[in-house]
PDB file of C-alpha atoms in Angstrom:
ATOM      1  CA  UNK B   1       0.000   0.000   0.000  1.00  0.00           C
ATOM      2  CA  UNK B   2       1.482   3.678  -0.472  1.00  0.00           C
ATOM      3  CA  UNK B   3       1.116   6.364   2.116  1.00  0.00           C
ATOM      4  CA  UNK B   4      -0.722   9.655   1.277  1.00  0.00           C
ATOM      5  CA  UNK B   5       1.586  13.042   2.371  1.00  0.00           C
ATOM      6  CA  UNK B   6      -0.621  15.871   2.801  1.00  0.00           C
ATOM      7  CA  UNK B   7       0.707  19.183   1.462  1.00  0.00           C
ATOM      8  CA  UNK B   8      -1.248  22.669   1.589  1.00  0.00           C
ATOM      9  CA  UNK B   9      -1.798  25.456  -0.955  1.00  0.00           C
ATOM     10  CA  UNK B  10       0.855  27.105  -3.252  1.00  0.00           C
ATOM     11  CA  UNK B  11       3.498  24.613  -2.661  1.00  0.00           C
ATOM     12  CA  UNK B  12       6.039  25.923  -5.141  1.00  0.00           C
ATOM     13  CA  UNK B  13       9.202  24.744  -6.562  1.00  0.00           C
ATOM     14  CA  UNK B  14      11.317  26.099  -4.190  1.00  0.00           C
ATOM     15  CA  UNK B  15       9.677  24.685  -1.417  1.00  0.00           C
ATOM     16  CA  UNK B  16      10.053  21.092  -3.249  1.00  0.00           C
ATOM     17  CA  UNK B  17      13.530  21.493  -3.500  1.00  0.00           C
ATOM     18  CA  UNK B  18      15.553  24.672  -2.732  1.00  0.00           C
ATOM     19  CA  UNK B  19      17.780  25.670  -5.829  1.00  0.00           C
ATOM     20  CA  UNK B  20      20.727  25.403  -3.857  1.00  0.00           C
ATOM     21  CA  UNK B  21      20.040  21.220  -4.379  1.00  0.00           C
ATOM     22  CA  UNK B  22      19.847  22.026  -8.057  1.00  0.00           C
ATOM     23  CA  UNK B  23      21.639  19.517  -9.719  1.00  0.00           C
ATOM     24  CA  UNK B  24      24.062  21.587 -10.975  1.00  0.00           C
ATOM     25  CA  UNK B  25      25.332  22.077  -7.271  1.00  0.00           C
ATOM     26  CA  UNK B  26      25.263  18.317  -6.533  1.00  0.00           C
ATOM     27  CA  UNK B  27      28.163  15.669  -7.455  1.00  0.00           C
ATOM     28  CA  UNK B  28      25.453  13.515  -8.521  1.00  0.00           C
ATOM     29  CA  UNK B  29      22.347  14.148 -10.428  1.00  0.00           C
ATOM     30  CA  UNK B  30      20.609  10.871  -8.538  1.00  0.00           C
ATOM     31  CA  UNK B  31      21.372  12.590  -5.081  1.00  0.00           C
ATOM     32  CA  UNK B  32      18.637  15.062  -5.700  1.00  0.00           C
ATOM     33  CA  UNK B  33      16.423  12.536  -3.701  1.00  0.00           C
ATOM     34  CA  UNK B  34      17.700  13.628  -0.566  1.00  0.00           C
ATOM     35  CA  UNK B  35      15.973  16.735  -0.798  1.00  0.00           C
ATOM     36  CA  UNK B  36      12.471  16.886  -1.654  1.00  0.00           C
ATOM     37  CA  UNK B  37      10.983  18.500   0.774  1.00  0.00           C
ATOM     38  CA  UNK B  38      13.778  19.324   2.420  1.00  0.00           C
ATOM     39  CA  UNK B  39      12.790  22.660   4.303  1.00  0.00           C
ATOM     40  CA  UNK B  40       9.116  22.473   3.929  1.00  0.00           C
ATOM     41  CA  UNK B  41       8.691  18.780   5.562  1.00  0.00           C
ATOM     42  CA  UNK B  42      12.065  17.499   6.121  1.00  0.00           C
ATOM     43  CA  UNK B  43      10.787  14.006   6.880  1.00  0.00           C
ATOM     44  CA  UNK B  44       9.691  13.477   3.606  1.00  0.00           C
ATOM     45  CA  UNK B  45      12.712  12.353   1.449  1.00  0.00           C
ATOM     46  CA  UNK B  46      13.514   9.851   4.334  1.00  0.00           C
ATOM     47  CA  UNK B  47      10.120   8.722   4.625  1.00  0.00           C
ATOM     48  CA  UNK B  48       8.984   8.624   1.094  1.00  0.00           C
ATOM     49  CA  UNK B  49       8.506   5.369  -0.553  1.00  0.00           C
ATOM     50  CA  UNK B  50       7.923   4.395  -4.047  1.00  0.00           C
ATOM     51  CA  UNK B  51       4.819   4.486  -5.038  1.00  0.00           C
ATOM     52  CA  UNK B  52       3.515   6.965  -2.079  1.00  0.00           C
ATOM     53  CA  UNK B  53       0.943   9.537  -3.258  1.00  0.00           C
ATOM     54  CA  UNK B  54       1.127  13.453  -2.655  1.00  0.00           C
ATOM     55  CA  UNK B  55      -2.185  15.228  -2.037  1.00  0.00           C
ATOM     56  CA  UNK B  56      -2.127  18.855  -2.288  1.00  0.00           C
ATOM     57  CA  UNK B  57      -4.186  21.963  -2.346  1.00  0.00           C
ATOM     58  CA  UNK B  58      -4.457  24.761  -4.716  1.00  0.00           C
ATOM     59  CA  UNK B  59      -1.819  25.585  -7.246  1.00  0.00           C
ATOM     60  CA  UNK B  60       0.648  23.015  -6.577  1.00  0.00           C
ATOM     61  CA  UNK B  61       4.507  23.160  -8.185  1.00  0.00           C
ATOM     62  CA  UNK B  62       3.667  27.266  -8.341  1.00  0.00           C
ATOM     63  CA  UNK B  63       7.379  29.067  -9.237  1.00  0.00           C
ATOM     64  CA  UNK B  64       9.944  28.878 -11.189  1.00  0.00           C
ATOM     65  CA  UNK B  65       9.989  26.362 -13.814  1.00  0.00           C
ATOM     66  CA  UNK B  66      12.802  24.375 -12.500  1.00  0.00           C
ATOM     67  CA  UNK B  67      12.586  20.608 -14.151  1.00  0.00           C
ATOM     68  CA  UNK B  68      14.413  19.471 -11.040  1.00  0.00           C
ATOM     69  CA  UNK B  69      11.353  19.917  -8.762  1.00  0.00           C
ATOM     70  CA  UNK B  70       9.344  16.860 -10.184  1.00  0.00           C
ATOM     71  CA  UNK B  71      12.587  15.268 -11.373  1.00  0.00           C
ATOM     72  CA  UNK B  72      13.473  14.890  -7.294  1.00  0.00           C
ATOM     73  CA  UNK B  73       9.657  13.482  -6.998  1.00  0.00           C
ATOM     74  CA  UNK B  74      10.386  10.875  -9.762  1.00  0.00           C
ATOM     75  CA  UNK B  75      13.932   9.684  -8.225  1.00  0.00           C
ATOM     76  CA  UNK B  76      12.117   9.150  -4.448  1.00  0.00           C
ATOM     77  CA  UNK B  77       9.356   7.376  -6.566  1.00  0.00           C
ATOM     78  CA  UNK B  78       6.108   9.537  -6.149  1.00  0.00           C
ATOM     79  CA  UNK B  79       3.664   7.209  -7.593  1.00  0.00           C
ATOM     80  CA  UNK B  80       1.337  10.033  -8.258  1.00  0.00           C
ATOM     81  CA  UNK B  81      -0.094  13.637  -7.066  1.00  0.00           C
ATOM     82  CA  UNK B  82      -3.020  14.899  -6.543  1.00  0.00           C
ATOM     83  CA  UNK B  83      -4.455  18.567  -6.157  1.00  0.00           C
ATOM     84  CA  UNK B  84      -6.958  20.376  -7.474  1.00  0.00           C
ATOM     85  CA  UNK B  85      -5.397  22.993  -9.787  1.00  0.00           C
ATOM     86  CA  UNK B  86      -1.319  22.885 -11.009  1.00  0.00           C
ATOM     87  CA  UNK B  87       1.357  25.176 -12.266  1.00  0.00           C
ATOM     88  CA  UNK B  88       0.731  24.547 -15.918  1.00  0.00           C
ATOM     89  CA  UNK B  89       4.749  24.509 -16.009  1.00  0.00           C
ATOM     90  CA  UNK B  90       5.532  21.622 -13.447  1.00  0.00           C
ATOM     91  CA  UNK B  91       2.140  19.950 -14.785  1.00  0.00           C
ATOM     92  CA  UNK B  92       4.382  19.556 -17.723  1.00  0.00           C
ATOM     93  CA  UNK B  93       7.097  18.567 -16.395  1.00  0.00           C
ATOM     94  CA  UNK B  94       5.701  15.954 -14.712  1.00  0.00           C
ATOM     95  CA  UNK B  95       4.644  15.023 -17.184  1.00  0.00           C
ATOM     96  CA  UNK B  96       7.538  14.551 -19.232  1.00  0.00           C
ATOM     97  CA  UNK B  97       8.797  12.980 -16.757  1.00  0.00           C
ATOM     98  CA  UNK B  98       5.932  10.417 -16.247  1.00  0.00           C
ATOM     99  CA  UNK B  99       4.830  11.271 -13.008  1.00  0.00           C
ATOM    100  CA  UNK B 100       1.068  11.203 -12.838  1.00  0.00           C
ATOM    101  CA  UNK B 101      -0.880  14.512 -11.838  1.00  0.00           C
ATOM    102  CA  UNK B 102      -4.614  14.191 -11.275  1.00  0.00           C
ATOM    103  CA  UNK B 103      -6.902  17.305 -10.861  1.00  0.00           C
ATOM    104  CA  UNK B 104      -8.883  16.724  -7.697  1.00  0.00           C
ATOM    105  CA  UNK B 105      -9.379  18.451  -4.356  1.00  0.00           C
ATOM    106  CA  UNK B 106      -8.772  15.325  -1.741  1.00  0.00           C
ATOM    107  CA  UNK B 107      -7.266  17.065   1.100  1.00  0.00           C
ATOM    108  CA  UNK B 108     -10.144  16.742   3.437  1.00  0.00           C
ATOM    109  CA  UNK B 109     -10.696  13.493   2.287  1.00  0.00           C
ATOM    110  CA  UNK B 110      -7.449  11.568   3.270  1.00  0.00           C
ATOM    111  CA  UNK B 111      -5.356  11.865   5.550  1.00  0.00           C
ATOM    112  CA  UNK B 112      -2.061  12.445   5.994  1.00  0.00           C
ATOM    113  CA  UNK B 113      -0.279   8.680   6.578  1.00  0.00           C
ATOM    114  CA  UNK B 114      -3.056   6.899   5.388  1.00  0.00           C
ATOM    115  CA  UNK B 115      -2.522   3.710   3.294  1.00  0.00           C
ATOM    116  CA  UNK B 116      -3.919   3.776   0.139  1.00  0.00           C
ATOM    117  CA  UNK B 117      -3.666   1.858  -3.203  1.00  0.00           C
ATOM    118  CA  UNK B 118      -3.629   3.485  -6.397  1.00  0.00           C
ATOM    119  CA  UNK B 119      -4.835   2.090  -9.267  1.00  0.00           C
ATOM    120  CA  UNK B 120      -3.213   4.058 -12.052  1.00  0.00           C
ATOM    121  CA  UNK B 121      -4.814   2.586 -15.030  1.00  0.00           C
ATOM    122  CA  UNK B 122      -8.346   2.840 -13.828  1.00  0.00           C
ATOM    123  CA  UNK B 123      -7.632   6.606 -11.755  1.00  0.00           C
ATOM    124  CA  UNK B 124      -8.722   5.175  -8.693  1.00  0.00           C
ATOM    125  CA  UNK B 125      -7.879   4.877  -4.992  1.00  0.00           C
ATOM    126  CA  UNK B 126      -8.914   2.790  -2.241  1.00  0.00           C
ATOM    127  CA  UNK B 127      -8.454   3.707   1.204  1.00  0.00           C
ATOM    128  CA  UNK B 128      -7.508   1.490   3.920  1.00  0.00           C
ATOM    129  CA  UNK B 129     -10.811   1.565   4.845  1.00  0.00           C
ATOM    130  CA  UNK B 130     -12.393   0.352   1.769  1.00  0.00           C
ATOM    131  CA  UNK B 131     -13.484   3.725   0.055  1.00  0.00           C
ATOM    132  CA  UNK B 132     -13.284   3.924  -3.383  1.00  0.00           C
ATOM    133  CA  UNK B 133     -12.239   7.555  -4.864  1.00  0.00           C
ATOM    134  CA  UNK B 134     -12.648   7.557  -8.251  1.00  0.00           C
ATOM    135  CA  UNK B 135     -10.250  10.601  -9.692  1.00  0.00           C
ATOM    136  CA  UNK B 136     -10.696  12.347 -12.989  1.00  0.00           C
ATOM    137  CA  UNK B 137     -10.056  10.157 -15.949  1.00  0.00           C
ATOM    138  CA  UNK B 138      -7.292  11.215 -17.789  1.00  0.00           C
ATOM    139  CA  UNK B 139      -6.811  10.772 -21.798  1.00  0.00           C
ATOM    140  CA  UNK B 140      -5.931   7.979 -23.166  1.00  0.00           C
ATOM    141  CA  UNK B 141      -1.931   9.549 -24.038  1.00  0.00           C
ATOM    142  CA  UNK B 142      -1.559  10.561 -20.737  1.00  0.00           C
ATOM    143  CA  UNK B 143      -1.982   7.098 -19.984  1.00  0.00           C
ATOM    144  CA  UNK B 144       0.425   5.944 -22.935  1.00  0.00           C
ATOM    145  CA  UNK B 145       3.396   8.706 -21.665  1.00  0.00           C
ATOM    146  CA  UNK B 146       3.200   7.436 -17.652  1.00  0.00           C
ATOM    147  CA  UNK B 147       3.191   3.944 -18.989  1.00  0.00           C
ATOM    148  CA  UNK B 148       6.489   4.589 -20.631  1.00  0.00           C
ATOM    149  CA  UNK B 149       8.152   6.808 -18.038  1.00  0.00           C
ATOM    150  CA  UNK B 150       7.715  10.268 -20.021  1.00  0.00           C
ATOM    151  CA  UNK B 151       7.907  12.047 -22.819  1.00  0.00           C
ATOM    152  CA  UNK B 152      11.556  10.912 -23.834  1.00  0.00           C
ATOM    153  CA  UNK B 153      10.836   6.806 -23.377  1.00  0.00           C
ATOM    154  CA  UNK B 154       7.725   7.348 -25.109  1.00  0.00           C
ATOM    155  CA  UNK B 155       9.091   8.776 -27.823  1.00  0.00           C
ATOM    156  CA  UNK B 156      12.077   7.051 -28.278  1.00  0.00           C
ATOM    157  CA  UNK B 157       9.593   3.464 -28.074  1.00  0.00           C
ATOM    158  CA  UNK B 158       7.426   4.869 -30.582  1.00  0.00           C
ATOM    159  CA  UNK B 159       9.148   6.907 -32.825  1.00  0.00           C
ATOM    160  CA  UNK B 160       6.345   9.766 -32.675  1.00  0.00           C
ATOM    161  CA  UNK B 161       5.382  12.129 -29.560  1.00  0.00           C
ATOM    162  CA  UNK B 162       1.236  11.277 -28.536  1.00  0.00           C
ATOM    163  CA  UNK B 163      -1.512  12.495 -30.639  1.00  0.00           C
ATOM    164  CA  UNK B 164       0.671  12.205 -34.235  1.00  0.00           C
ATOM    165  CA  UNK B 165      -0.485   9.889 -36.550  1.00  0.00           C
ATOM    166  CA  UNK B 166       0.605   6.438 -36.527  1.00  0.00           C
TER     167      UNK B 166
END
C-alpha cells in the first residue's frame, strides 16, 4: 500500500527542493532525492517510498519552472499527485517525466499517513478503509506517456510524440 503526504496550498518549486540542491550544485544528479521537501517537511525524502501519493491543495509546483522539482519526486518514486489545480509549467514537467498529476481536491478526504492503493490505469484509490475515490479520468496519451516513463521513453519506443499519426 502507499502512504498519502498531505501538502497545503501554493506549494512551489522552491519549497520542493531549494535551488541550492539544483543539480548543478550536486556531485550527482541521482542525489537530488535527498531533498524533496527538504525545508518544507524534512521528513519526507527519508520517509517517502515508491509508489507513495502526494495530495495537495491549490496551485501546486507554483514558481519557477525548474525541471528538477518533479525530477526529485520521480527519483524518491512519487507514484502520483493529486491537487486540485497545477502550475501549468511543473504539470508539464511531470509530465515529461511520467509522473502522474490528477486534478482533484482530496485534502479533506485523506489523511495524511493513510494507506492507500492506487490504481493508475483505472484513476482510482482505495483507502484502507475500503473507500473507493474515483479521480478524474485522464486521456488515453496521458496514460500511454506514464506507462512509458515520459515524454523521452515514449518517444524514443514509438518513434512519434502522442496524438501524431501512426
Amino acid at each position: 500500500m502507499a502512504r498519502v503526504w498531505i501538502f497545503g496550498q501554493d506549494i512551489n518549486t522552491d519549497q520542493i527542493v531549494p535551488g541550492r540542491y539544483a543539480p548543478y550544485m550536486l556531485k550527482n544528479e541521482a542525489d537530488l532525492r535527498n531533498y524533496p521537501f527538504v525545508e518544507h517537511r524534512p521528513d519526507f525524502a527519508p520517509g517517502v517510498q515508491p509508489g507513495d501519493l502526494i495530495v495537495a491543495g491549490n496551485n501546486f509546483g507554483c514558481g519557477s519552472s525548474r525541471e528538477y522539482a518533479p525530477l526529485a519526486l520521480r527519483l524518491v518514486g512519487v507514484g502520483a499527485i493529486v491537487a486540485p489545480l497545477f502550475a501549468r509549467i511543473f504539470f508539464r514537467n511531470a509530465l515529461n517525466l511520467g509522473i502522474p498529476c490528477f486534478t482533484a481536491d482530496l485534502t479533506s478526504t485523506l489523511r495524511d499517513g493513510q494507506e492507500v492503493e492506487l490504481r493508475l490505469e483505472e484513476g482510482l484509490i482505495v483507502t484502507d478503509e475500503g473507500q473507493h475515490i474515483q479521480l478524474p479520468p485522464p486521456p488515453a496519451f496521458l496514460r500511454d506517456v506514464w506507462a512509458a516513463g515520459g515524454i523521452v521513453p515514449f518517444y524514443r519506443q514509438y518513434g512519434r510524440f502522442p496524438g501524431e499519426a501512426r
